[in-house]
Coordinates of C-alpha atoms (C1' of nucleotides) in Angstrom, one line a residue:
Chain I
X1 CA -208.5 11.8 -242.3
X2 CA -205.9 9.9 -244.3
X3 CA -205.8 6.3 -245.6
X4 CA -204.0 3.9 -243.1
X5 CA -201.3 2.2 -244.4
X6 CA -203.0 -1.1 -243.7
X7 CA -206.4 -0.2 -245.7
X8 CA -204.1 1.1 -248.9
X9 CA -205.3 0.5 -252.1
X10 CA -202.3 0.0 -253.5
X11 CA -201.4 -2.4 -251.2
X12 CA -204.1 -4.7 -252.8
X13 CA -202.8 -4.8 -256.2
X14 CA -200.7 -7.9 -257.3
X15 CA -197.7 -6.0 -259.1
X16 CA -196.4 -5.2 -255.4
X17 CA -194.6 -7.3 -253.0
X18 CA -196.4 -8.4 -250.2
X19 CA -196.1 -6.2 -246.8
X20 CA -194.7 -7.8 -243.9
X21 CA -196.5 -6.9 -240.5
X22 CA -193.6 -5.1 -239.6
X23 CA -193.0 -3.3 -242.6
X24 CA -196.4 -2.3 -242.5
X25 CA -195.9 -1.1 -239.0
X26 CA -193.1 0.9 -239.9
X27 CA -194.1 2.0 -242.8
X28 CA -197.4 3.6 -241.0
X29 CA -194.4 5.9 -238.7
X30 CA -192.7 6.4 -241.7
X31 CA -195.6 8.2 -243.3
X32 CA -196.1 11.8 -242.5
X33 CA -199.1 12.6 -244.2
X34 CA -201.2 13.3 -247.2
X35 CA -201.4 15.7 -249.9
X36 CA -204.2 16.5 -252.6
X37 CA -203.6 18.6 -255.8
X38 CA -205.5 20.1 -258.1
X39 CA -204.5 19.0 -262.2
X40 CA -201.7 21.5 -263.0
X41 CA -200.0 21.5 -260.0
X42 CA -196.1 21.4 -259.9
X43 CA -195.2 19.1 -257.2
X44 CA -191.4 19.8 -257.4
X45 CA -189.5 22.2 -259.2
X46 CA -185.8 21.3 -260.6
X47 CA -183.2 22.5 -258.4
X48 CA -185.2 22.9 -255.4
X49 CA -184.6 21.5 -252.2
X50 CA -187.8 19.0 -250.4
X51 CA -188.7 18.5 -247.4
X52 CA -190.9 15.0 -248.6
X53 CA -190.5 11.8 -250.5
X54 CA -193.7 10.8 -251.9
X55 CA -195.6 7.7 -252.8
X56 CA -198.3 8.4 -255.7
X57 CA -201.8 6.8 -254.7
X58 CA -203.8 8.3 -257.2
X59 CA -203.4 10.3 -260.3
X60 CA -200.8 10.7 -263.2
X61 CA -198.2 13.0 -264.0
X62 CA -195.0 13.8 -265.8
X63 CA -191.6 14.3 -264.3
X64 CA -189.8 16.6 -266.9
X65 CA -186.4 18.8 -267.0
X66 CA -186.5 22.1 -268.8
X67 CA -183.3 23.9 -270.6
X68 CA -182.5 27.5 -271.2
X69 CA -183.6 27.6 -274.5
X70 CA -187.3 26.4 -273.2
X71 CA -187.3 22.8 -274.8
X72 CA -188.6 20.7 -272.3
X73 CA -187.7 16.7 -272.0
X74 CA -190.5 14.5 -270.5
X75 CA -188.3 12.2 -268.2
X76 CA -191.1 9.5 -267.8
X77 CA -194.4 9.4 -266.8
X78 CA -195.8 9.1 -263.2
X79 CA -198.1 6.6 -262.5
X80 CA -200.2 5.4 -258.9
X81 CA -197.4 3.1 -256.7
X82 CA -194.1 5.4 -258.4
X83 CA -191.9 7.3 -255.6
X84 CA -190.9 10.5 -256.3
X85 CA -188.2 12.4 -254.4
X86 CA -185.7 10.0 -253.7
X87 CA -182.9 11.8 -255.7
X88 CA -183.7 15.0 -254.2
X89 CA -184.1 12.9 -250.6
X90 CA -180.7 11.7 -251.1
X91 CA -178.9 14.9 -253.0
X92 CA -180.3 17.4 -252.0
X93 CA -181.9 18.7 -254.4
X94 CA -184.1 17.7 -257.1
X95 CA -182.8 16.8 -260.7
X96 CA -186.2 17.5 -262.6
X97 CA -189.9 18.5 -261.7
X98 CA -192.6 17.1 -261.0
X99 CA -195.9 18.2 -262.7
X100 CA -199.5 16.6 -261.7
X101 CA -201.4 15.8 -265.3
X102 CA -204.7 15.1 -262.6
X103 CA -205.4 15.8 -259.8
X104 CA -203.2 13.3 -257.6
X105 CA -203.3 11.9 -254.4
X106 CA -199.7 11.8 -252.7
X107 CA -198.4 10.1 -249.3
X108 CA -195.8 12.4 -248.0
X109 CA -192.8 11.1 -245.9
X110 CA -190.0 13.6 -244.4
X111 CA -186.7 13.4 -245.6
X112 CA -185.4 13.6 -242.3
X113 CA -186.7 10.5 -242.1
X114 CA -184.6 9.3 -244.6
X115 CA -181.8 8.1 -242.3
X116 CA -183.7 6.2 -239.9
X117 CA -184.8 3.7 -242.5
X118 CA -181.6 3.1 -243.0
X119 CA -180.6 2.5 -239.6
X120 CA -183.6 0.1 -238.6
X121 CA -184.8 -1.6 -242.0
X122 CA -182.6 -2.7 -243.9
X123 CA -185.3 -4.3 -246.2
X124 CA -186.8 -1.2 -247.0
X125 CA -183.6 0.0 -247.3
X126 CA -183.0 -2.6 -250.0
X127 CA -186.2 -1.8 -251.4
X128 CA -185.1 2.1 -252.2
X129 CA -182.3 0.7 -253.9
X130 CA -184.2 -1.9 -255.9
X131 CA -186.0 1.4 -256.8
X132 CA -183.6 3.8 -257.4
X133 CA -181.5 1.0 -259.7
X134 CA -184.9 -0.3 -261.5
X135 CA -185.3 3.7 -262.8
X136 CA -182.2 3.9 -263.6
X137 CA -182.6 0.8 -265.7
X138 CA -186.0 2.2 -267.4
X139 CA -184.3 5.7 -268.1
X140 CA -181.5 3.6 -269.7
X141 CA -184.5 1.8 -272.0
X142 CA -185.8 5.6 -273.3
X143 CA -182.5 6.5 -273.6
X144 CA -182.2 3.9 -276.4
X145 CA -185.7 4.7 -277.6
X146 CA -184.8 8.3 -278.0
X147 CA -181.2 8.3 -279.2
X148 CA -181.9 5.2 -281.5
X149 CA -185.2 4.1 -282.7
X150 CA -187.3 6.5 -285.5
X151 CA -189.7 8.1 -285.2
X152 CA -193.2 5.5 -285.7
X153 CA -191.0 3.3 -283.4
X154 CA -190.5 5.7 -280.4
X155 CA -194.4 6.4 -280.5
X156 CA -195.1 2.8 -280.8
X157 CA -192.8 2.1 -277.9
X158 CA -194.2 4.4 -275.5
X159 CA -198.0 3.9 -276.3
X160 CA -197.0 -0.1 -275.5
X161 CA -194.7 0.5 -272.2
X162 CA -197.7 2.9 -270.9
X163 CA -200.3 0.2 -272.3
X164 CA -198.2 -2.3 -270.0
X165 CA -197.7 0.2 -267.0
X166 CA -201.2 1.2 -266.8
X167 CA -202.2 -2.8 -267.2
X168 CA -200.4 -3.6 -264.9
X169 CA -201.7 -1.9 -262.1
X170 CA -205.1 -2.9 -263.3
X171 CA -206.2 0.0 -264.4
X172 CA -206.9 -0.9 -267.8
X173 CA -210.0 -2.5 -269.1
X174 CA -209.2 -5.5 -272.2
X175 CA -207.4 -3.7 -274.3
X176 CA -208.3 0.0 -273.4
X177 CA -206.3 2.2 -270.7
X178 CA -206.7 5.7 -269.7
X179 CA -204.1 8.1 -270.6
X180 CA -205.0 11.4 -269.9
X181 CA -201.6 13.1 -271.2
X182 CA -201.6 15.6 -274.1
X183 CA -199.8 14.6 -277.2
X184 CA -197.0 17.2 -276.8
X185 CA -196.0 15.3 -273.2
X186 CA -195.1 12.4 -275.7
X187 CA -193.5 14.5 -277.9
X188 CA -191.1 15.8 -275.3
X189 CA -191.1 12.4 -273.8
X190 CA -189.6 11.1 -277.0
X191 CA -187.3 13.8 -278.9
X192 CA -190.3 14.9 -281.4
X193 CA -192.2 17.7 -282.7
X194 CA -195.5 17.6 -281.6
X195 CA -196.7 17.8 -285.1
X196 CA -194.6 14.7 -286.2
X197 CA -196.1 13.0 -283.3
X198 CA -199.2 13.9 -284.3
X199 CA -198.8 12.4 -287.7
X200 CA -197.3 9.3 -286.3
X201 CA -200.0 8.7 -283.8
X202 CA -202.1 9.4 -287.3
X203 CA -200.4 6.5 -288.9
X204 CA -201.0 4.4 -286.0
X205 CA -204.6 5.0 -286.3
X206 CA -205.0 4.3 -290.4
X207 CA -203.4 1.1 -289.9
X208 CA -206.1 0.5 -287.6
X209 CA -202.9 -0.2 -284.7
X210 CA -203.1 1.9 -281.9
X211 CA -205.6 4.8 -281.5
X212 CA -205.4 7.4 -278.5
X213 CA -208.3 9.7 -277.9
X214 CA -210.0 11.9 -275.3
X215 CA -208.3 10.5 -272.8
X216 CA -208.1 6.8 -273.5
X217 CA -205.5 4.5 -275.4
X218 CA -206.6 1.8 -277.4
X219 CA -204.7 -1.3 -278.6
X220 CA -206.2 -2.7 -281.4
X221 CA -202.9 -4.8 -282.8
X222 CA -200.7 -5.7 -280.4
X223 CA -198.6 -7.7 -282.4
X224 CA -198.0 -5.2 -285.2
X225 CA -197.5 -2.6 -282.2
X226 CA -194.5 -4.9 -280.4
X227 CA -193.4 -5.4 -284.0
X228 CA -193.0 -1.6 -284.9
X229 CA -191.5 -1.0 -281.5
X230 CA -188.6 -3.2 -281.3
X231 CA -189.5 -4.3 -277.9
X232 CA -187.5 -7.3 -277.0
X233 CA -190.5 -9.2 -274.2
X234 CA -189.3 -8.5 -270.5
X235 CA -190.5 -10.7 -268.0
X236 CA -192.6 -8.7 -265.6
X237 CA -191.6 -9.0 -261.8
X238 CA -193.6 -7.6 -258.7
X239 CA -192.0 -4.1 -257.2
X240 CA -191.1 -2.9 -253.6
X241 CA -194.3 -0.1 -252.9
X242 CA -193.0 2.4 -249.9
Chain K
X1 CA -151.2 -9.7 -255.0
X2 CA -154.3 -7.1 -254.9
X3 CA -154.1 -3.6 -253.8
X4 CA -154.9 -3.4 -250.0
X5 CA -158.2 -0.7 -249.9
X6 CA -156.2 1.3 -247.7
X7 CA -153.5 1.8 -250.0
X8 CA -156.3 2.5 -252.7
X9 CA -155.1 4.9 -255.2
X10 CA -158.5 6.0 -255.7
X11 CA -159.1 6.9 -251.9
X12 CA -156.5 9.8 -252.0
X13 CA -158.3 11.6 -254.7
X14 CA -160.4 14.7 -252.7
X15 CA -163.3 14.3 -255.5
X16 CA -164.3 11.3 -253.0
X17 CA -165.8 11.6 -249.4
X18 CA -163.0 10.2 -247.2
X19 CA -163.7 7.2 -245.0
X20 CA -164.2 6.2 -241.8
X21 CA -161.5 3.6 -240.5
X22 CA -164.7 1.3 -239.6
X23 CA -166.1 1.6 -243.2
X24 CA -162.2 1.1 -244.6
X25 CA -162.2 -2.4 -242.8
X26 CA -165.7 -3.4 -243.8
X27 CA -164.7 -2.4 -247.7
X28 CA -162.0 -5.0 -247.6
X29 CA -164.0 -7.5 -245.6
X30 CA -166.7 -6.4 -248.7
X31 CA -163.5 -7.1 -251.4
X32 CA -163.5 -10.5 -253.0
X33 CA -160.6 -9.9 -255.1
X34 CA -159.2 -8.3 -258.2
X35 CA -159.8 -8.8 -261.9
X36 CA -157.3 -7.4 -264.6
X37 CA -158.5 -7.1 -268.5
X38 CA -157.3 -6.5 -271.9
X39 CA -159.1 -3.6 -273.6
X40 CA -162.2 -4.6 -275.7
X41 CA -163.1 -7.1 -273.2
X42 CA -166.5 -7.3 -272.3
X43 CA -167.1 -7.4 -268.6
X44 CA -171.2 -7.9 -268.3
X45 CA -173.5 -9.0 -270.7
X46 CA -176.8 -7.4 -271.2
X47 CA -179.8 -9.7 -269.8
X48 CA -177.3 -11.6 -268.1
X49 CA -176.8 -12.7 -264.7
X50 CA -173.5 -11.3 -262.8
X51 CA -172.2 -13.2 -259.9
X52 CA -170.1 -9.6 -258.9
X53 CA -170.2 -6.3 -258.4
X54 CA -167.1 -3.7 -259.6
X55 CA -165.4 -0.9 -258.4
X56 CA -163.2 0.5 -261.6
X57 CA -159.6 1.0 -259.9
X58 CA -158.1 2.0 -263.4
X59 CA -159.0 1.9 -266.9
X60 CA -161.7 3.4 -269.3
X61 CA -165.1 1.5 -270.8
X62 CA -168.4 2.2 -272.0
X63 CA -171.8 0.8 -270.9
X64 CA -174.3 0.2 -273.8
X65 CA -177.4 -1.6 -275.1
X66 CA -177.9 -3.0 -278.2
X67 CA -181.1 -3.1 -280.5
X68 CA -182.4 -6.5 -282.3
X69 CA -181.6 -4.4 -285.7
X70 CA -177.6 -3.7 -284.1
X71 CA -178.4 -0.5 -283.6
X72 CA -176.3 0.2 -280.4
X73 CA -177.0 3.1 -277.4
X74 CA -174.1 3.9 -275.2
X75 CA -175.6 4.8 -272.0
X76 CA -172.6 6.5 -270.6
X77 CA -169.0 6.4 -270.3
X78 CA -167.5 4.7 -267.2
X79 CA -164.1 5.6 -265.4
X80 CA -161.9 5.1 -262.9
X81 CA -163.7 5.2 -259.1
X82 CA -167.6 4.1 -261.0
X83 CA -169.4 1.4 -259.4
X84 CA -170.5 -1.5 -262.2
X85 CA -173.2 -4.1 -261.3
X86 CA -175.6 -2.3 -259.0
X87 CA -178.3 -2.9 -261.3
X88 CA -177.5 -6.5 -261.9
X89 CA -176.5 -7.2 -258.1
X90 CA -179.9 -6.0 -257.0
X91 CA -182.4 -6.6 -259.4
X92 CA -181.4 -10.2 -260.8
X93 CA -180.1 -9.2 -264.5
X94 CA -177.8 -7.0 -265.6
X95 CA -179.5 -4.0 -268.0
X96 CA -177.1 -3.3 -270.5
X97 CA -173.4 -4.4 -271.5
X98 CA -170.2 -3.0 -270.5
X99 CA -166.9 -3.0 -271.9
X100 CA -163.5 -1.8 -271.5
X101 CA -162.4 0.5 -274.2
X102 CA -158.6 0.2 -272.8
X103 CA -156.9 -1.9 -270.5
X104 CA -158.6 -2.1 -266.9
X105 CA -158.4 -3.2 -263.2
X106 CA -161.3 -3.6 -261.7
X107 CA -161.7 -4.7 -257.5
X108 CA -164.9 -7.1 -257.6
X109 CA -167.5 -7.7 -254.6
X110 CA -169.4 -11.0 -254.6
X111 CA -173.2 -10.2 -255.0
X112 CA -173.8 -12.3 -252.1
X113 CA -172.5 -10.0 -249.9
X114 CA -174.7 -7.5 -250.7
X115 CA -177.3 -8.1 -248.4
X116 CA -174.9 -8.4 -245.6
X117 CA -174.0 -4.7 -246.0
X118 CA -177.8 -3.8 -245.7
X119 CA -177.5 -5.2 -242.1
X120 CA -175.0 -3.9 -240.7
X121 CA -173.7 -1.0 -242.6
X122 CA -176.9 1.4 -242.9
X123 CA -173.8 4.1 -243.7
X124 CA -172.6 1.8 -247.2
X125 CA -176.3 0.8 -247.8
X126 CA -177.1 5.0 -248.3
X127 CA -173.8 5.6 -250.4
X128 CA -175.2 3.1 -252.7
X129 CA -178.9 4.6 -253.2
X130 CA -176.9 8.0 -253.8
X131 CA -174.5 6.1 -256.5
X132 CA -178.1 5.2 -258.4
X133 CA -179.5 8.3 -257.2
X134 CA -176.6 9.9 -259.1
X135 CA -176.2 7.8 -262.2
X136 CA -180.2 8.1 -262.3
X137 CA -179.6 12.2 -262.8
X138 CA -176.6 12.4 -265.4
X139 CA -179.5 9.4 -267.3
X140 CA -181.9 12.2 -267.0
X141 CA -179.6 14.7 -268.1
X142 CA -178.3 12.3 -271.2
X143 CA -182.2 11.9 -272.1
X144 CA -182.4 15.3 -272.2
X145 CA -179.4 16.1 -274.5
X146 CA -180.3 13.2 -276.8
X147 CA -183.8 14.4 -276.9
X148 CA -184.0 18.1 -277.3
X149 CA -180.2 19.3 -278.0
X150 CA -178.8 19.3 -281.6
X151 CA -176.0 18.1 -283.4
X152 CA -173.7 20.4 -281.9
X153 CA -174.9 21.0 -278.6
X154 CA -174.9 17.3 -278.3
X155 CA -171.3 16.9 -279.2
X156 CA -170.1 20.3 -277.2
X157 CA -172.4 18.7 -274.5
X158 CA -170.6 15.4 -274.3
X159 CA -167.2 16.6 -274.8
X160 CA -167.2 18.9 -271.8
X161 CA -169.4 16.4 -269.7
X162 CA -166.4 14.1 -270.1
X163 CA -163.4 16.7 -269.9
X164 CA -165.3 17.8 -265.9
X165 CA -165.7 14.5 -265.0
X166 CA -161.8 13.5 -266.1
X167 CA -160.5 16.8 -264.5
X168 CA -162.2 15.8 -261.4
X169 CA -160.6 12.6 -260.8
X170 CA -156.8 14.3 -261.7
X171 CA -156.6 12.9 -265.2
X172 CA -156.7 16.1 -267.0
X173 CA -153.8 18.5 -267.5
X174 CA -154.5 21.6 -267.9
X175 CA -157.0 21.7 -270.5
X176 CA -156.2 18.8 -271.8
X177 CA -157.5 15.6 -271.1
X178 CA -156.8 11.5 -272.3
X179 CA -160.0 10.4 -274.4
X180 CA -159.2 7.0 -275.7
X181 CA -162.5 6.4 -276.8
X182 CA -163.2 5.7 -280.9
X183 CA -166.1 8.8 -282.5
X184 CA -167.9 5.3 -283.0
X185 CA -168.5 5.6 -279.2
X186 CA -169.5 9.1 -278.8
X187 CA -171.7 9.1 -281.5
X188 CA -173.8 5.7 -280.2
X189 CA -173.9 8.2 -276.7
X190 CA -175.5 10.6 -278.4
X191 CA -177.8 9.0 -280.9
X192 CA -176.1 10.4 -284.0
X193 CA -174.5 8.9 -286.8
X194 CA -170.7 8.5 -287.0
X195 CA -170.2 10.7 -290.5
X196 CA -172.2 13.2 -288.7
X197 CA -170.5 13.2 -285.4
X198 CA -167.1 13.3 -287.3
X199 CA -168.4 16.5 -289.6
X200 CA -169.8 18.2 -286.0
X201 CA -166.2 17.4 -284.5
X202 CA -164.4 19.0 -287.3
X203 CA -166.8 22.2 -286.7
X204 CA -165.4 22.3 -283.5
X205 CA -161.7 21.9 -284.4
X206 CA -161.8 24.7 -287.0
X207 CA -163.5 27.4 -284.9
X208 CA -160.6 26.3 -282.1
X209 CA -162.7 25.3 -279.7
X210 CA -162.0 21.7 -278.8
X211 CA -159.8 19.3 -280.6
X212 CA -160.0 15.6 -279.8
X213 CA -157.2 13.7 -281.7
X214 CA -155.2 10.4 -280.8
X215 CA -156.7 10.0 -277.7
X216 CA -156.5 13.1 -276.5
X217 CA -159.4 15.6 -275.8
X218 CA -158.2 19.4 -275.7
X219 CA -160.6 22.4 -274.6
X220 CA -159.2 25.4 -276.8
X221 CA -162.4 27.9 -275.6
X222 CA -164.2 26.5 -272.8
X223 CA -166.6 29.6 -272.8
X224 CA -167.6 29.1 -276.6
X225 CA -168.1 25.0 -276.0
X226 CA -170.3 25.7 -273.0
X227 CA -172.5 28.4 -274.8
X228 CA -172.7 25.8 -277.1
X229 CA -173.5 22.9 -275.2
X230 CA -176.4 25.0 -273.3
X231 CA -175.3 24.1 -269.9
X232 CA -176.3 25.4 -266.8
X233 CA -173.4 24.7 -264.6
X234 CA -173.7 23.1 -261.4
X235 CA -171.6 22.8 -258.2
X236 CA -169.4 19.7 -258.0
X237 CA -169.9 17.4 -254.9
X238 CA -167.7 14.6 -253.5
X239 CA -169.2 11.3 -254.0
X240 CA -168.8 8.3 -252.0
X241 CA -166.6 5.2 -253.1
X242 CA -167.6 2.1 -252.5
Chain S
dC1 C1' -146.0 -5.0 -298.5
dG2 C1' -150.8 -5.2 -297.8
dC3 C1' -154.7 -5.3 -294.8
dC4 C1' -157.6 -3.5 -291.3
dC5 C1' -159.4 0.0 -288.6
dA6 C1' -160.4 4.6 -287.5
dC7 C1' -161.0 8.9 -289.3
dT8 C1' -162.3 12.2 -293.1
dT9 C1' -165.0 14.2 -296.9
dG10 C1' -168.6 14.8 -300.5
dA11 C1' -173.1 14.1 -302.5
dG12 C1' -177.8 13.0 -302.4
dG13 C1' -181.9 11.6 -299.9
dA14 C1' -184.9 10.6 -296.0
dA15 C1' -186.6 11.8 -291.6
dT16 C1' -188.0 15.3 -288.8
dG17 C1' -188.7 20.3 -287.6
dT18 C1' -191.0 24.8 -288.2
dC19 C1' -194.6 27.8 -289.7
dA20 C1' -199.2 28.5 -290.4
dA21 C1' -204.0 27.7 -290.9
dT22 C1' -208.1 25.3 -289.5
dC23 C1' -211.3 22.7 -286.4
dT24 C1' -213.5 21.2 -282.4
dC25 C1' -214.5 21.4 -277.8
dC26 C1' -215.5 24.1 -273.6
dG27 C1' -215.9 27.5 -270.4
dT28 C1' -216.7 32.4 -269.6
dG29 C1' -218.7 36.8 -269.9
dG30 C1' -222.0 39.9 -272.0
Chain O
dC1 C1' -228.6 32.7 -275.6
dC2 C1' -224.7 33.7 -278.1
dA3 C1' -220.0 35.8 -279.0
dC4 C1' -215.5 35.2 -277.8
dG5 C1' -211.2 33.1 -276.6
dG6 C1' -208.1 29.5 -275.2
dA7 C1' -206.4 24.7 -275.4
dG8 C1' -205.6 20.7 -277.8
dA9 C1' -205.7 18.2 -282.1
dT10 C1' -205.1 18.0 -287.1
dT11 C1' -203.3 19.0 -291.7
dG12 C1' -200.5 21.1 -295.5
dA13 C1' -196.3 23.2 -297.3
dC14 C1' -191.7 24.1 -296.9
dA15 C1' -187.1 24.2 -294.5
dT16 C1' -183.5 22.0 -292.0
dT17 C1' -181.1 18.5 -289.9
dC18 C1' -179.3 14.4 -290.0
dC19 C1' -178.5 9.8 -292.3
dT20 C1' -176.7 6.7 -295.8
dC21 C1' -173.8 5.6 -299.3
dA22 C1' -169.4 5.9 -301.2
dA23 C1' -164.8 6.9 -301.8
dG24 C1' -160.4 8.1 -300.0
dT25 C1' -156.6 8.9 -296.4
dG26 C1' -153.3 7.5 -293.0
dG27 C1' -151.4 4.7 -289.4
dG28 C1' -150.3 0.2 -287.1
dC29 C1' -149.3 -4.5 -287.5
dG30 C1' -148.7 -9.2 -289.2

DNA sequence: CGCCCACTTGAGGAATGTCAATCTCCGTGG
DNA sequence: CCACGGAGATTGACATTCCTCAAGTGGGCG
């Protein structure tokens, strides 16, 4: 019993581009299935090979890479609409892991698969690459966050970019969001100890800025937030959902 | 007077897949012409809108973003046979600078033509998700270094990073290798400071293990460097050229 | 010759990491 | 019902890495 393409709740939301009727129609053969998961569960594991792409329709998790000496690098944060497996769909295998914070909710499409959208759809086909090259473009942003901005500005960054993520596919509520990550997924997300995070996230909360608790972030000064971050305003455009 | 892309001195090299005689003619159908620059100039403009898309034929640069305080990230290095644009060509705005760090010759596509290779050449359209695809990974492996490696596992990091992907394409002899970049450049890669990156450099040079002077990067003890460096090695693929 | 740029080196200070202890919350087993 | 243990958050003290400032070197070029 899974959820027809047509009746997605994802589909609804106004950060995505409209579906065409073919699109839709394609995009129904294109799907293969479904797949639940408890909180914990590693969806993909780096260097492995997949046999699925996936489409996240519920939940949150972390993709992450992990090196010898154990230190583990957040690479960003997965939220509902993200695709997941299209470098390991395309390389062969996958560059990083993929860890579910909640339990998740995940459309599954075969790799095989992979080729035939090419063939027929060229738009979707321009989609994956509006995909690929828009992560590639967000990966170059926490690049700069992590090789150049200290330490109250890399927190203050990512509380806002989640902040804006999370508001944008309506799931926060005025100025409050759920974020259901621990505090050391930051801290591997941005190059910090989990104990200077900690203290940073402190500050954040004396100056009466940004306070993250039990689950849910809470902007209370946006403009002193953006200010500490460095964020330059982006224009927000609507994305290609598969 | 441009180089015809069957005579491309890049096609010859075998750390490209070869091409089909069909995907040969619909290359220089795709080719709009050639565009020759002096080092230092910049080619794209973060935030700005690019009319092409490059292929670098010959030449060295660097593509970075800057920070409202001038604090500048170099998100990687970019040599001969690297695909420029893709961000800008499909998603409206280019995401970060580039510039050539020496003389370059770069074969340009017109953006407009984009879409037409969507249509009708599914084969093109998947070499370019698995250029992103591809650039995504070495991002997520430049995140990781910045964020979790030290001074000098950065520095051993980056060196031999560069010294593969130079030796690959036929530039290196031996273990030797041209670097013509400035310790400015490497250090804005890996979010250290220059005095720093000079002082980790020099740490290298007197316990022989690599020695990059005037240009020119030499691998003394490639086994020390990648102990240092923590790297898991990986197999090397051919990759498409566009 | 003199200037500019890249590289080099030293010294001191700031930012961040590490270690360790504590606290609270929660679920489990006795 | 309570003791226990584990996970995450918090805090303090101290160690280390890395940054900034500053000065000096050497080569290339007008």
């Amino acid at each position: 019993m899974t959820v027809e393409c047509k009746n997605c709740p994802l589909r609804k939301k106004d950060c995505f581009l409209p579906f065409s009727q073919q699109e839709l129609a394609f995009t129904q053969g294109f799907k293969s299935g479904e797949l639940s998961v408890d909180a914990g569960t590693t969806i993909q594991i780096e260097g492995s090979e997949t046999p699925h792409l996936y489409t996240i329709l519920s939940g949150m998790g972390v993709r992450y890479k992990t090196l010898e000496n154990g230190r583990r690098q957040v690479i960003n944060f997965i939220l509902p609409g993200d695709f997941v497996g299209l470098q390991a769909g395309v390389m062969g295998e996958a560059a990083h892991s993929v860890e579910a914070t909640t339990p998740m909710v995940l459309c599954t499409f075969r790799r095989s698969d992979l080729w035939r959208l090419f063939q027929n759809h060229p738009g979707r086909a321009y989609d994956l690459v509006w995909l690929a090259a828009s992560e590639e473009a967000f990966l170059g942003q926490s690049l700069v966050t992590v090789g150049q901005r200290k330490g109250l500005e890399r927190v203050s960054w990512a509380l806002l970019k989640l902040f804006d993520r999370l508001s944008h596919l309506g799931l926060a509520n005025g100025n409050r969001a759920p974020l259901p990550y621990r505090q050391q997924d930051v801290a591997d997300a941005l190059g910090l100890s989990l104990v200077h995070t900690n203290k940073t996230l402190g500050v954040l909360r004396s100056r009466r800025v940004a306070k993250w608790s039990e689950g849910e972030l809470h902007i209370l000064d946006r403009e002193k937030l953006q200010g500490y971050a460095l964020i330059e305003e982006e224009d927000v455009v609507q994305r290609p959902l598969i």
